[in-house]
Amino acid sequence: MHTSTALLVADLTGVAVFAASGASAGVAKRLDLFGVVFVGIVAALGGGIFRDLVIDKAPPLAFADWRYPATAALAAAAVFWLHPHFSRLRTTVLVLDAAGLGLFTVTGTTAALVAGVPAVGACLIGMLTGIGGGLGRDLLTGEIPAVLRREIYAVAALAGAVTVAGSARLGGDGPLALVAGALLVFGVRLVALRRRWSAPVATDRPLRQRTPTG
Amino acid sequence: MHTSTALLVADLTGVAVFAASGASAGVAKRLDLFGVVFVGIVAALGGGIFRDLVIDKAPPLAFADWRYPATAALAAAAVFWLHPHFSRLRTTVLVLDAAGLGLFTVTGTTAALVAGVPAVGACLIGMLTGIGGGLGRDLLTGEIPAVLRREIYAVAALAGAVTVAGSARLGGDGPLALVAGALLVFGVRLVALRRRWSAPVATDRPLRQRTPTG
Amino acid sequence: MHTSTALLVADLTGVAVFAASGASAGVAKRLDLFGVVFVGIVAALGGGIFRDLVIDKAPPLAFADWRYPATAALAAAAVFWLHPHFSRLRTTVLVLDAAGLGLFTVTGTTAALVAGVPAVGACLIGMLTGIGGGLGRDLLTGEIPAVLRREIYAVAALAGAVTVAGSARLGGDGPLALVAGALLVFGVRLVALRRRWSAPVATDRPLRQRTPTG
């Protein structure tokens, strides 16, 4: 398998996993098939569309390569029909989601650096590529974005982005830094997940009842 | 009347209808005049702004041609002042909305194809041009987007987009395919509306009460 | 101090003030440190990112110049740690916010005019540059945007944008029109704030309870 094929497979795996997370949120809101697929597509492709808009890559990859929306739609539809079987797979999904976050973050950071964005901006774009789809998913389903309430999620992405951008700054080896950055995100997320398994999120419920601040 | 004039009139009619739908949502939320006009403008122009961003047309038509925001603002203001009279016009508005959806979808798909976007991506962009304004309207007014819960709305748009892109792929006649695609969207929507008149949407209320999945 | 330095200082002051407003909203929603900083960054830089996307300036200034995100992050973190002391500063923050709105509106309008956007579109882009960050802040924190319910906020921005675009149309003196436009926004906001101090917003609560309009 060539490197580019391996990258494409990895990328589409990330798309499928994020689509599944979006579809799960849609199922929980009792959306119909189309709604579930739509939220899945936004979750899978939203971060990449934002990345391509800010680095002026037109059209965004999500519209230029049919395999991206097709993978997202299939994964979301699979969740719609099979979700009763998915409760057992919850851990698997969380682990894959951590892998997807790492992958999207490092490819987003790299794309921004290649497009000539300075290091700090490239880190932000990389982080937003990783978390953007989940943001869109939560906005569509009427939730305050989960990433805003789970410190370790976006911070893990930022750490991976900084690894990639820092290495590029120091003239470091590209592929190696990508792998290191993605593994860092992945590892931090796994540790965070393991720790949270016993940590109740006590502030979840009252958030919506508070008075607007404006 | 020249073809281009006819297209402009049709386009601005779609803008006015979508602005009216946005303004109605704003009135229902008891927004003030400016809020109503703002939601109307987003509903009317949001889909087109997204389309122009992803195909890298700068500035978007909504900012390049003053007749677009002017039409949207006037239509929204008219709803603000006249809405007590509008309950009788509800059917008219729904029919016009179906026409606007068809029009925006086919012009969005065509614009994407002309900009060199491949067929699948162009269909997605066309569909998003049609439904994007309504998405923005619902996000601004704090609702889970209606399009996510009405299967036939976005699927109708997608069918029209596929008609246009498929015909272009086969070297079909441009204007004819546009008309066919728009009529298809329009017809599917009318059938869907007629069927829903007796179909209560039973799942509307409990959606907001569910626990976040995130 | 050179003019460009003065402009940069003024711009970063606006960024800091808007970041503080976003961070305050995040604190009120009991977000964690990262969530507060993220909402602060969106509130501070969201309007400018939208402006740069529609005038096709890539990458947006928020990603091209590290001082923008750094200022926003520092200001938001300061609010997170110091907010118990901030209730006394509320008036100061509102006054600075009015100054930031004026500044962002006139620089947004000018950037659009320089990019070749016609006058009406440039006014809309300028207004959206001023109010866009607050819109993003409210969407992220699950509120119907405050700007939709405070008529004088966006209208003040629009008045400033019209001043700048109108003056440019008439061949007026650039810097002078910028100052006049910013002062107009600032003044209108101060008057509006003073008047509202005794005007209860009675419709605040029931908004969320209404039935979806769709």
XYZ file of C-alpha atoms in Angstrom, chain C residues 8-105:
98
model
C -2.893 48.144 15.934
C -3.203 49.141 19.591
C -6.794 50.231 19.022
C -7.570 46.994 17.158
C -6.060 44.798 19.872
C -7.974 46.765 22.514
C -11.174 45.899 20.664
C -10.067 42.254 20.528
C -9.403 42.222 24.284
C -12.751 43.809 25.119
C -14.751 41.443 22.921
C -12.802 38.490 24.311
C -13.736 39.641 27.800
C -17.418 39.781 26.826
C -17.229 36.252 25.412
C -15.381 34.974 28.458
C -18.005 36.497 30.757
C -20.720 34.600 28.885
C -18.656 31.417 29.220
C -18.173 31.918 32.956
C -21.920 32.464 33.369
C -22.466 29.081 31.669
C -19.938 27.510 34.057
C -17.613 26.416 31.259
C -14.115 25.283 32.183
C -10.982 27.336 31.453
C -10.640 26.114 27.904
C -14.301 26.661 27.128
C -14.126 30.206 28.482
C -11.019 30.964 26.418
C -12.566 29.412 23.318
C -15.769 31.462 23.564
C -13.611 34.530 24.203
C -11.565 33.886 21.064
C -14.695 33.364 18.963
C -16.259 36.578 20.308
C -13.060 38.525 19.635
C -12.075 37.126 16.251
C -15.283 35.689 14.750
C -16.408 38.920 13.098
C -13.007 39.491 11.518
C -12.741 35.912 10.263
C -16.137 36.246 8.573
C -15.064 39.586 7.032
C -11.850 38.083 5.655
C -13.669 35.039 4.265
C -16.168 37.108 2.272
C -13.527 39.512 0.902
C -11.283 36.511 0.126
C -8.354 37.528 2.301
C -6.518 34.279 3.107
C -5.577 33.418 5.710
C -7.803 35.661 7.867
C -5.892 38.154 9.996
C -6.835 36.174 13.115
C -4.668 33.310 11.833
C -2.017 35.393 10.051
C -0.996 37.556 13.041
C -0.374 35.715 16.315
C -0.964 38.860 18.368
C -4.702 38.641 17.686
C -5.373 35.174 19.142
C -2.783 35.769 21.884
C -4.520 38.972 23.007
C -7.919 37.299 22.913
C -6.719 34.255 24.877
C -5.012 36.376 27.544
C -8.025 38.644 28.010
C -10.385 35.665 28.271
C -8.119 33.851 30.751
C -7.921 37.031 32.836
C -11.717 37.119 33.052
C -11.788 33.434 34.021
C -9.487 34.018 36.984
C -10.510 37.531 37.952
C -14.234 37.604 37.218
C -15.291 37.940 40.882
C -13.677 41.377 40.769
C -15.352 42.309 37.512
C -18.853 43.129 38.674
C -17.568 46.550 39.671
C -16.106 46.990 36.203
C -19.347 46.267 34.376
C -19.862 49.834 33.213
C -16.266 50.021 32.043
C -16.707 46.861 30.023
C -19.893 48.160 28.391
C -18.183 51.409 27.448
C -15.163 49.579 26.023
C -17.503 47.223 24.153
C -19.151 50.249 22.528
C -15.703 51.483 21.487
C -14.803 48.035 20.117
C -18.049 47.876 18.141
C -17.318 51.252 16.553
C -13.750 50.312 15.714
C -14.512 46.878 14.235
C -17.403 48.266 12.190
